[in-house]
mmCIF file of C-alpha atoms in Angstrom:
data_model
loop_
_atom_site.group_PDB
_atom_site.id
_atom_site.type_symbol
_atom_site.label_atom_id
_atom_site.label_comp_id
_atom_site.label_asym_id
_atom_site.label_seq_id
_atom_site.Cartn_x
_atom_site.Cartn_y
_atom_site.Cartn_z
ATOM 1 C CA UNK W 1408 97.643 45.893 191.438
ATOM 2 C CA UNK W 1409 100.950 47.624 192.083
ATOM 3 C CA UNK W 1410 100.999 50.764 194.207
ATOM 4 C CA UNK W 1411 103.675 52.383 192.045
ATOM 5 C CA UNK W 1412 104.996 51.990 188.489
ATOM 6 C CA UNK W 1413 108.581 53.106 187.855
ATOM 7 C CA UNK W 1414 108.764 55.040 184.602
ATOM 8 C CA UNK W 1415 111.513 56.503 182.423
ATOM 9 C CA UNK W 1416 110.758 59.239 179.894
ATOM 10 C CA UNK W 1417 112.686 59.316 176.601
ATOM 11 C CA UNK W 1418 112.505 62.733 174.974
ATOM 12 C CA UNK W 1419 111.824 65.821 177.077
ATOM 13 C CA UNK W 1420 110.789 68.303 174.410
ATOM 14 C CA UNK W 1421 107.272 69.710 174.107
ATOM 15 C CA UNK W 1422 105.281 66.488 174.517
ATOM 16 C CA UNK W 1423 107.797 64.687 176.715
ATOM 17 C CA UNK W 1424 107.844 67.510 179.242
ATOM 18 C CA UNK W 1425 104.030 67.622 179.293
ATOM 19 C CA UNK W 1426 103.835 63.892 179.967
ATOM 20 C CA UNK W 1427 106.527 64.108 182.644
ATOM 21 C CA UNK W 1428 104.756 66.922 184.479
ATOM 22 C CA UNK W 1429 101.456 65.048 184.319
ATOM 23 C CA UNK W 1430 103.017 61.831 185.613
ATOM 24 C CA UNK W 1431 104.601 63.583 188.585
ATOM 25 C CA UNK W 1432 101.943 66.146 189.442
ATOM 26 C CA UNK W 1433 98.694 64.398 188.532
ATOM 27 C CA UNK W 1434 99.236 60.617 188.726
ATOM 28 C CA UNK W 1435 100.260 59.400 192.204
ATOM 29 C CA UNK W 1436 100.650 55.823 190.965
ATOM 30 C CA UNK W 1437 103.516 56.888 188.679
ATOM 31 C CA UNK W 1438 107.108 57.191 189.860
ATOM 32 C CA UNK W 1439 109.378 58.876 187.300
ATOM 33 C CA UNK W 1440 112.862 57.602 188.105
ATOM 34 C CA UNK W 1441 114.740 59.029 185.081
ATOM 35 C CA UNK W 1442 114.445 61.284 182.055
ATOM 36 C CA UNK W 1443 116.485 61.018 178.872
ATOM 37 C CA UNK W 1444 117.244 63.352 175.986
ATOM 38 C CA UNK W 1445 120.161 63.720 173.570
ATOM 39 C CA UNK W 1446 119.980 67.400 174.530
ATOM 40 C CA UNK W 1447 121.160 66.780 178.061
ATOM 41 C CA UNK W 1448 120.553 70.358 179.142
ATOM 42 C CA UNK W 1449 116.865 70.082 178.168
ATOM 43 C CA UNK W 1450 116.418 66.907 180.203
ATOM 44 C CA UNK W 1451 118.316 68.444 183.110
ATOM 45 C CA UNK W 1452 116.011 71.477 183.159
ATOM 46 C CA UNK W 1453 112.944 69.203 183.361
ATOM 47 C CA UNK W 1454 114.582 67.099 186.077
ATOM 48 C CA UNK W 1455 115.512 70.177 188.107
ATOM 49 C CA UNK W 1456 111.973 71.545 187.850
ATOM 50 C CA UNK W 1457 110.337 68.292 188.947
ATOM 51 C CA UNK W 1458 112.928 66.755 191.267
ATOM 52 C CA UNK W 1459 113.722 63.739 189.085
ATOM 53 C CA UNK W 1460 116.812 61.938 190.416
ATOM 54 C CA UNK W 1461 118.457 60.718 187.207
ATOM 55 C CA UNK W 1462 119.196 62.422 183.892
ATOM 56 C CA UNK W 1463 120.532 60.411 180.935
ATOM 57 C CA UNK W 1464 121.679 61.294 177.431
ATOM 58 C CA UNK W 1465 121.755 57.774 175.923
ATOM 59 C CA UNK W 1466 118.400 55.984 176.108
ATOM 60 C CA UNK W 1467 120.163 52.605 176.174
ATOM 61 C CA UNK W 1468 121.314 53.453 179.706
ATOM 62 C CA UNK W 1469 117.725 54.076 180.725
ATOM 63 C CA UNK W 1470 116.618 50.727 179.264
ATOM 64 C CA UNK W 1471 119.418 48.998 181.185
ATOM 65 C CA UNK W 1472 118.092 50.365 184.496
ATOM 66 C CA UNK W 1473 116.403 47.460 186.303
ATOM 67 C CA UNK W 1474 114.199 49.852 188.253
ATOM 68 C CA UNK W 1475 112.450 51.077 185.086
ATOM 69 C CA UNK W 1476 109.298 49.064 184.373
ATOM 70 C CA UNK W 1477 107.836 51.241 181.614
ATOM 71 C CA UNK W 1478 108.982 53.949 179.238
ATOM 72 C CA UNK W 1479 107.313 56.932 177.619
ATOM 73 C CA UNK W 1480 108.744 57.494 174.129
ATOM 74 C CA UNK W 1481 108.291 61.139 173.186
ATOM 75 C CA UNK W 1482 111.411 61.644 171.074
ATOM 76 C CA UNK W 1483 111.274 62.616 167.385
ATOM 77 C CA UNK W 1484 109.131 60.450 165.117
ATOM 78 C CA UNK W 1485 112.078 58.965 163.231
ATOM 79 C CA UNK W 1486 113.282 57.339 166.470
ATOM 80 C CA UNK W 1487 110.016 55.744 167.590
ATOM 81 C CA UNK W 1488 110.301 52.384 165.850
ATOM 82 C CA UNK W 1489 113.827 51.423 166.880
ATOM 83 C CA UNK W 1490 113.283 52.718 170.400
ATOM 84 C CA UNK W 1491 110.166 50.562 170.699
ATOM 85 C CA UNK W 1492 112.130 47.534 169.522
ATOM 86 C CA UNK W 1493 114.912 48.182 172.034
ATOM 87 C CA UNK W 1494 112.441 48.850 174.850
ATOM 88 C CA UNK W 1495 110.490 45.676 174.097
ATOM 89 C CA UNK W 1496 113.652 43.580 174.059
ATOM 90 C CA UNK W 1497 114.581 45.124 177.414
ATOM 91 C CA UNK W 1498 111.218 44.009 178.802
ATOM 92 C CA UNK W 1499 109.829 47.515 179.306
ATOM 93 C CA UNK W 1500 106.175 48.402 178.798
ATOM 94 C CA UNK W 1501 105.790 51.200 176.263
ATOM 95 C CA UNK W 1502 103.786 54.363 175.783
ATOM 96 C CA UNK W 1503 104.697 55.807 172.380
ATOM 97 C CA UNK W 1504 103.615 59.085 170.869
ATOM 98 C CA UNK W 1505 101.996 59.039 167.439
ATOM 99 C CA UNK W 1506 102.841 58.193 164.739
ATOM 100 C CA UNK W 1507 104.561 54.922 165.529
ATOM 101 C CA UNK W 1508 106.725 55.568 162.458
ATOM 102 C CA UNK W 1509 106.363 57.069 158.989
ATOM 103 C CA UNK W 1510 106.787 53.764 157.152
ATOM 104 C CA UNK W 1511 104.824 50.565 157.630
ATOM 105 C CA UNK W 1512 107.809 48.235 157.499
ATOM 106 C CA UNK W 1513 109.305 49.886 160.580
ATOM 107 C CA UNK W 1514 105.937 49.803 162.338
ATOM 108 C CA UNK W 1515 105.480 46.103 161.614
ATOM 109 C CA UNK W 1516 108.973 45.300 162.890
ATOM 110 C CA UNK W 1517 108.332 47.248 166.092
ATOM 111 C CA UNK W 1518 104.933 45.636 166.676
ATOM 112 C CA UNK W 1519 106.454 42.193 166.116
ATOM 113 C CA UNK W 1520 109.086 42.942 168.765
ATOM 114 C CA UNK W 1521 106.391 44.111 171.197
ATOM 115 C CA UNK W 1522 104.350 40.966 170.630
ATOM 116 C CA UNK W 1523 107.345 38.683 170.973
ATOM 117 C CA UNK W 1524 108.406 40.339 174.240
ATOM 118 C CA UNK W 1525 104.892 40.273 175.648
ATOM 119 C CA UNK W 1526 105.059 43.885 176.849
ATOM 120 C CA UNK W 1527 102.231 46.390 176.768
ATOM 121 C CA UNK W 1528 102.046 49.156 174.161
ATOM 122 C CA UNK W 1529 99.787 52.195 174.229
ATOM 123 C CA UNK W 1530 99.809 54.751 171.395
ATOM 124 C CA UNK W 1531 99.405 58.465 172.109
ATOM 125 C CA UNK W 1532 96.061 59.343 170.541
ATOM 126 C CA UNK W 1533 94.918 61.593 173.365
ATOM 127 C CA UNK W 1534 91.664 62.675 171.712
ATOM 128 C CA UNK W 1535 90.129 59.303 172.587
ATOM 129 C CA UNK W 1536 90.445 60.362 176.225
ATOM 130 C CA UNK W 1537 88.602 63.660 175.806
ATOM 131 C CA UNK W 1538 85.457 63.406 177.957
ATOM 132 C CA UNK W 1539 83.084 64.647 175.259
ATOM 133 C CA UNK W 1540 84.386 62.354 172.529
ATOM 134 C CA UNK W 1541 84.255 59.440 174.965
ATOM 135 C CA UNK W 1542 80.597 60.143 175.734
ATOM 136 C CA UNK W 1543 79.698 60.105 172.048
ATOM 137 C CA UNK W 1544 81.555 56.778 171.745
ATOM 138 C CA UNK W 1545 79.571 55.392 174.687
ATOM 139 C CA UNK W 1546 76.261 56.464 173.150
ATOM 140 C CA UNK W 1547 77.189 54.759 169.900
ATOM 141 C CA UNK W 1548 78.273 51.579 171.701
ATOM 142 C CA UNK W 1549 75.056 51.471 173.731
ATOM 143 C CA UNK W 1550 72.904 51.710 170.592
ATOM 144 C CA UNK W 1551 71.375 55.086 171.459
ATOM 145 C CA UNK W 1552 72.355 56.548 168.081
ATOM 146 C CA UNK W 1553 71.059 53.511 166.190
ATOM 147 C CA UNK W 1554 72.562 52.259 162.946
ATOM 148 C CA UNK W 1555 75.424 54.562 161.983
ATOM 149 C CA UNK W 1556 75.047 56.701 158.867
ATOM 150 C CA UNK W 1557 77.358 59.734 158.740
ATOM 151 C CA UNK W 1558 80.392 61.044 160.620
ATOM 152 C CA UNK W 1559 81.671 64.606 160.253
ATOM 153 C CA UNK W 1560 84.955 65.789 161.822
ATOM 154 C CA UNK W 1561 86.362 69.306 161.612
ATOM 155 C CA UNK W 1562 89.928 69.885 162.772
ATOM 156 C CA UNK W 1563 91.659 73.205 162.075
ATOM 157 C CA UNK W 1564 94.826 74.684 163.539
ATOM 158 C CA UNK W 1565 95.109 78.371 164.465
ATOM 159 C CA UNK W 1566 98.318 78.811 162.461
ATOM 160 C CA UNK W 1567 100.665 76.725 160.313
ATOM 161 C CA UNK W 1568 103.513 74.898 162.062
ATOM 162 C CA UNK W 1569 107.145 75.918 161.535
ATOM 163 C CA UNK W 1570 108.649 74.731 158.278
ATOM 164 C CA UNK W 1571 111.307 72.833 160.220
ATOM 165 C CA UNK W 1572 108.452 70.714 161.572
ATOM 166 C CA UNK W 1573 106.580 70.360 158.268
ATOM 167 C CA UNK W 1574 109.677 68.984 156.551
ATOM 168 C CA UNK W 1575 109.944 66.013 158.935
ATOM 169 C CA UNK W 1576 106.297 65.519 159.949
ATOM 170 C CA UNK W 1577 105.244 63.244 157.102
ATOM 171 C CA UNK W 1578 102.734 65.777 155.810
ATOM 172 C CA UNK W 1579 99.199 66.785 156.737
ATOM 173 C CA UNK W 1580 97.703 63.296 156.379
ATOM 174 C CA UNK W 1581 100.316 61.594 158.576
ATOM 175 C CA UNK W 1582 100.738 64.429 161.062
ATOM 176 C CA UNK W 1583 97.578 66.474 161.523
ATOM 177 C CA UNK W 1584 94.761 64.342 160.121
ATOM 178 C CA UNK W 1585 96.153 61.167 161.682
ATOM 179 C CA UNK W 1586 94.326 62.142 164.884
ATOM 180 C CA UNK W 1587 91.066 62.437 162.945
ATOM 181 C CA UNK W 1588 91.615 59.087 161.242
ATOM 182 C CA UNK W 1589 91.986 57.493 164.659
ATOM 183 C CA UNK W 1590 88.924 59.337 165.986
ATOM 184 C CA UNK W 1591 86.902 58.164 162.978
ATOM 185 C CA UNK W 1592 87.773 54.539 163.745
ATOM 186 C CA UNK W 1593 87.155 55.078 167.462
ATOM 187 C CA UNK W 1594 83.616 56.280 166.793
ATOM 188 C CA UNK W 1595 82.554 54.342 163.692
ATOM 189 C CA UNK W 1596 84.737 51.251 163.300
ATOM 190 C CA UNK W 1597 87.201 50.228 160.624
ATOM 191 C CA UNK W 1598 87.512 52.062 157.308
ATOM 192 C CA UNK W 1599 87.387 50.363 153.922
ATOM 193 C CA UNK W 1600 87.994 53.172 151.412
ATOM 194 C CA UNK W 1601 89.353 56.732 151.327
ATOM 195 C CA UNK W 1602 88.990 59.586 148.842
ATOM 196 C CA UNK W 1603 91.057 62.707 149.483
ATOM 197 C CA UNK W 1604 91.353 66.154 147.951
ATOM 198 C CA UNK W 1605 93.826 68.805 149.068
ATOM 199 C CA UNK W 1606 95.302 72.132 148.081
ATOM 200 C CA UNK W 1607 97.633 74.922 149.202
ATOM 201 C CA UNK W 1608 95.382 77.821 150.218
ATOM 202 C CA UNK W 1609 96.805 79.474 153.348
ATOM 203 C CA UNK W 1610 100.548 78.756 153.538
ATOM 204 C CA UNK W 1611 102.477 78.841 150.223
ATOM 205 C CA UNK W 1612 105.668 77.670 151.933
ATOM 206 C CA UNK W 1613 103.952 74.369 152.774
ATOM 207 C CA UNK W 1614 103.205 73.888 149.087
ATOM 208 C CA UNK W 1615 106.832 74.587 148.257
ATOM 209 C CA UNK W 1616 107.742 71.754 150.645
ATOM 210 C CA UNK W 1617 105.498 69.391 148.661
ATOM 211 C CA UNK W 1618 102.537 69.212 151.025
ATOM 212 C CA UNK W 1619 99.009 70.671 151.246
ATOM 213 C CA UNK W 1620 97.626 72.924 153.959
ATOM 214 C CA UNK W 1621 93.914 72.283 153.397
ATOM 215 C CA UNK W 1622 92.234 68.937 152.783
ATOM 216 C CA UNK W 1623 88.885 67.167 152.722
ATOM 217 C CA UNK W 1624 88.686 63.377 152.993
ATOM 218 C CA UNK W 1625 85.668 61.141 152.593
ATOM 219 C CA UNK W 1626 85.628 57.723 154.243
ATOM 220 C CA UNK W 1627 83.619 54.601 153.574
ATOM 221 C CA UNK W 1628 83.433 52.407 156.664
ATOM 222 C CA UNK W 1629 83.161 48.627 156.617
ATOM 223 C CA UNK W 1630 79.710 48.868 158.181
ATOM 224 C CA UNK W 1631 78.503 50.933 155.199
ATOM 225 C CA UNK W 1632 78.503 54.302 156.971
ATOM 226 C CA UNK W 1633 80.252 57.313 155.461
ATOM 227 C CA UNK W 1634 82.444 60.037 156.897
ATOM 228 C CA UNK W 1635 83.890 63.423 156.025
ATOM 229 C CA UNK W 1636 86.984 64.997 157.601
ATOM 230 C CA UNK W 1637 88.120 68.555 156.874
ATOM 231 C CA UNK W 1638 91.485 69.963 157.950
ATOM 232 C CA UNK W 1639 93.101 73.352 157.513
ATOM 233 C CA UNK W 1640 96.422 74.583 158.850
ATOM 234 C CA UNK W 1641 95.065 78.090 159.526
ATOM 235 C CA UNK W 1642 91.861 79.160 161.261
ATOM 236 C CA UNK W 1643 92.359 82.724 162.486
ATOM 237 C CA UNK W 1644 89.665 82.363 165.176
ATOM 238 C CA UNK W 1645 91.445 79.583 167.116
ATOM 239 C CA UNK W 1646 91.797 75.822 167.492
ATOM 240 C CA UNK W 1647 88.633 74.387 165.914
ATOM 241 C CA UNK W 1648 87.640 70.841 166.955
ATOM 242 C CA UNK W 1649 84.136 69.527 166.210
ATOM 243 C CA UNK W 1650 82.496 66.168 165.606
ATOM 244 C CA UNK W 1651 79.025 64.919 164.649
ATOM 245 C CA UNK W 1652 77.606 61.410 164.279
ATOM 246 C CA UNK W 1653 74.256 60.737 162.605
ATOM 247 C CA UNK W 1654 72.433 57.446 163.107
ATOM 248 C CA UNK W 1655 69.028 55.936 162.511
ATOM 249 C CA UNK W 1656 67.852 56.969 166.009
ATOM 250 C CA UNK W 1657 69.240 60.501 165.983
ATOM 251 C CA UNK W 1658 72.518 62.314 166.229
ATOM 252 C CA UNK W 1659 75.231 63.306 168.704
ATOM 253 C CA UNK W 1660 77.764 66.041 168.291
ATOM 254 C CA UNK W 1661 80.587 67.774 170.100
ATOM 255 C CA UNK W 1662 81.046 71.515 169.763
ATOM 256 C CA UNK W 1663 84.186 73.493 170.512
ATOM 257 C CA UNK W 1664 85.138 74.047 174.128
ATOM 258 C CA UNK W 1665 85.216 77.744 174.934
ATOM 259 C CA UNK W 1666 87.012 79.611 177.689
ATOM 260 C CA UNK W 1667 83.553 80.209 179.189
ATOM 261 C CA UNK W 1668 79.901 79.975 178.117
ATOM 262 C CA UNK W 1669 79.076 83.680 178.493
ATOM 263 C CA UNK W 1670 77.453 85.433 175.534
ATOM 264 C CA UNK W 1671 77.399 89.220 175.648
ATOM 265 C CA UNK W 1672 74.985 91.175 173.486
ATOM 266 C CA UNK W 1673 75.226 94.834 172.542
ATOM 267 C CA UNK W 1674 74.411 97.150 169.640
ATOM 268 C CA UNK W 1675 77.224 95.540 167.594
ATOM 269 C CA UNK W 1676 75.830 92.016 167.962
ATOM 270 C CA UNK W 1677 76.555 88.938 170.062
ATOM 271 C CA UNK W 1678 80.007 88.166 171.469
ATOM 272 C CA UNK W 1679 81.365 84.979 173.026
ATOM 273 C CA UNK W 1680 84.652 83.710 174.424
ATOM 274 C CA UNK W 1681 87.558 82.699 172.205
ATOM 275 C CA UNK W 1682 88.535 79.125 171.404
ATOM 276 C CA UNK W 1683 91.539 77.488 173.068
ATOM 277 C CA UNK W 1684 94.711 78.669 171.354
ATOM 278 C CA UNK W 1685 96.030 75.200 170.503
ATOM 279 C CA UNK W 1686 96.002 71.496 171.340
ATOM 280 C CA UNK W 1687 97.941 71.829 174.598
ATOM 281 C CA UNK W 1688 95.094 73.851 176.080
ATOM 282 C CA UNK W 1689 92.215 72.015 174.384
ATOM 283 C CA UNK W 1690 93.378 68.534 175.372
ATOM 284 C CA UNK W 1691 95.147 69.271 178.652
ATOM 285 C CA UNK W 1692 92.943 66.891 180.652
ATOM 286 C CA UNK W 1693 92.960 64.251 177.912
ATOM 287 C CA UNK W 1694 96.759 64.056 178.140
ATOM 288 C CA UNK W 1695 96.453 63.364 181.861
ATOM 289 C CA UNK W 1696 93.751 60.743 181.321
ATOM 290 C CA UNK W 1697 95.659 58.819 178.650
ATOM 291 C CA UNK W 1698 98.783 58.644 180.807
ATOM 292 C CA UNK W 1699 96.787 57.625 183.877
ATOM 293 C CA UNK W 1700 95.232 54.816 181.839
ATOM 294 C CA UNK W 1701 98.648 53.602 180.699
ATOM 295 C CA UNK W 1702 99.978 53.527 184.259
ATOM 296 C CA UNK W 1703 96.878 51.670 185.459
ATOM 297 C CA UNK W 1704 97.222 49.128 182.641
ATOM 298 C CA UNK W 1705 100.822 48.413 183.643
ATOM 299 C CA UNK W 1706 99.981 48.283 187.361
ATOM 300 C CA UNK W 1707 96.903 46.118 186.893
ATOM 301 C CA UNK W 1708 98.131 43.971 183.988
ATOM 302 C CA UNK W 1709 95.406 45.202 181.611
ATOM 303 C CA UNK W 1710 95.455 45.676 177.838
ATOM 304 C CA UNK W 1711 95.877 49.359 176.900
ATOM 305 C CA UNK W 1712 92.853 50.882 175.130
ATOM 306 C CA UNK W 1713 94.846 52.295 172.180
ATOM 307 C CA UNK W 1714 96.821 49.427 170.696
ATOM 308 C CA UNK W 1715 99.612 48.994 168.187
ATOM 309 C CA UNK W 1716 96.992 47.996 165.619
ATOM 310 C CA UNK W 1717 95.256 51.345 166.167
ATOM 311 C CA UNK W 1718 98.549 53.160 165.642
ATOM 312 C CA UNK W 1719 99.311 51.171 162.501
ATOM 313 C CA UNK W 1720 95.884 51.659 160.910
ATOM 314 C CA UNK W 1721 96.035 55.425 161.391
ATOM 315 C CA UNK W 1722 99.246 55.447 159.323
ATOM 316 C CA UNK W 1723 97.677 53.165 156.693
ATOM 317 C CA UNK W 1724 94.815 55.667 156.402
ATOM 318 C CA UNK W 1725 97.322 58.490 156.002
ATOM 319 C CA UNK W 1726 99.054 56.680 153.147
ATOM 320 C CA UNK W 1727 95.717 55.858 151.502
ATOM 321 C CA UNK W 1728 94.705 59.534 151.646
ATOM 322 C CA UNK W 1729 98.038 60.620 150.176
ATOM 323 C CA UNK W 1730 97.715 58.108 147.328
ATOM 324 C CA UNK W 1731 94.114 59.145 146.709
ATOM 325 C CA UNK W 1732 95.013 62.817 146.420
ATOM 326 C CA UNK W 1733 97.901 62.073 144.075
ATOM 327 C CA UNK W 1734 95.872 59.780 141.816
ATOM 328 C CA UNK W 1735 92.504 61.560 142.176
ATOM 329 C CA UNK W 1736 90.556 58.404 142.933
ATOM 330 C CA UNK W 1737 89.151 56.407 145.844
ATOM 331 C CA UNK W 1738 91.744 54.107 147.434
ATOM 332 C CA UNK W 1739 90.925 50.978 149.378
ATOM 333 C CA UNK W 1740 93.032 50.372 152.466
ATOM 334 C CA UNK W 1741 93.867 46.901 151.153
ATOM 335 C CA UNK W 1742 95.868 48.613 148.384
ATOM 336 C CA UNK W 1743 98.234 50.013 151.008
ATOM 337 C CA UNK W 1744 98.700 47.096 153.383
ATOM 338 C CA UNK W 1745 97.003 44.102 154.914
ATOM 339 C CA UNK W 1746 94.515 45.359 157.494
#
């Protein structure tokens, strides 16, 4: 196993800067040799903060750097596919934020390039690396839960995203619920059929952009189990993330993580801590864990735990949900693409 892996980061906005800080401050095996962003001043600010020696505007220059063994792609979604293709052809291992792309043709072309080049690809579904969700997964895998029956996932944001984001995100099913689709597969296995309902209930401007802000999706898994996912773009009490699995031997569930576990009681009732404000706080450690795993996979020549197939199927599920809502009927994944 290598002592160090030389990494270049493409995209130093919100997620790219988080990954870069984690790589430098929390993962000794990582050596960030360059950062890249078309907004050179943004990349320079990150480099100055963290002492990164090279700042690049054109990602092709980063890919041409022989020192770079792996890249983190955290640029805008519409760049992911062609950057993956270029990185694979340059022989660089790839960590790519979700979604891999917003159309399946681009995803398939990128995955073909990755396979042909023989490089590693890990997709950024950080919730798989949350300790609590991992422990539920381990209990399922060990047979403690028994034969799987029902999955329930609740995922609600504290406030709607900016409209500038909504207009390019691909919509609720491909942006927000895509994490829940991946978590459903992580816990229960592959999905066969989707039925989705959605409406505009908390953010009229999202409806004007052609999307929904509230949705409920039912899933039928290949093993016969069933699932329910609910999403809403606005939960005034905080970032709400819960999961429950029911099996023939019992159940396992994950409640929200609170700032602390103190409950105070007085004449007005019982009071507890608030929820984390948003995903950056809730999944702070999961972001570190996923990046550490990627670096270890590159250093130790292991297969990453979240593959291109995982990234592709999450998008297929998003398209199936969108089609189901539009046509008001269950949609089999095979109607969208070969799975």
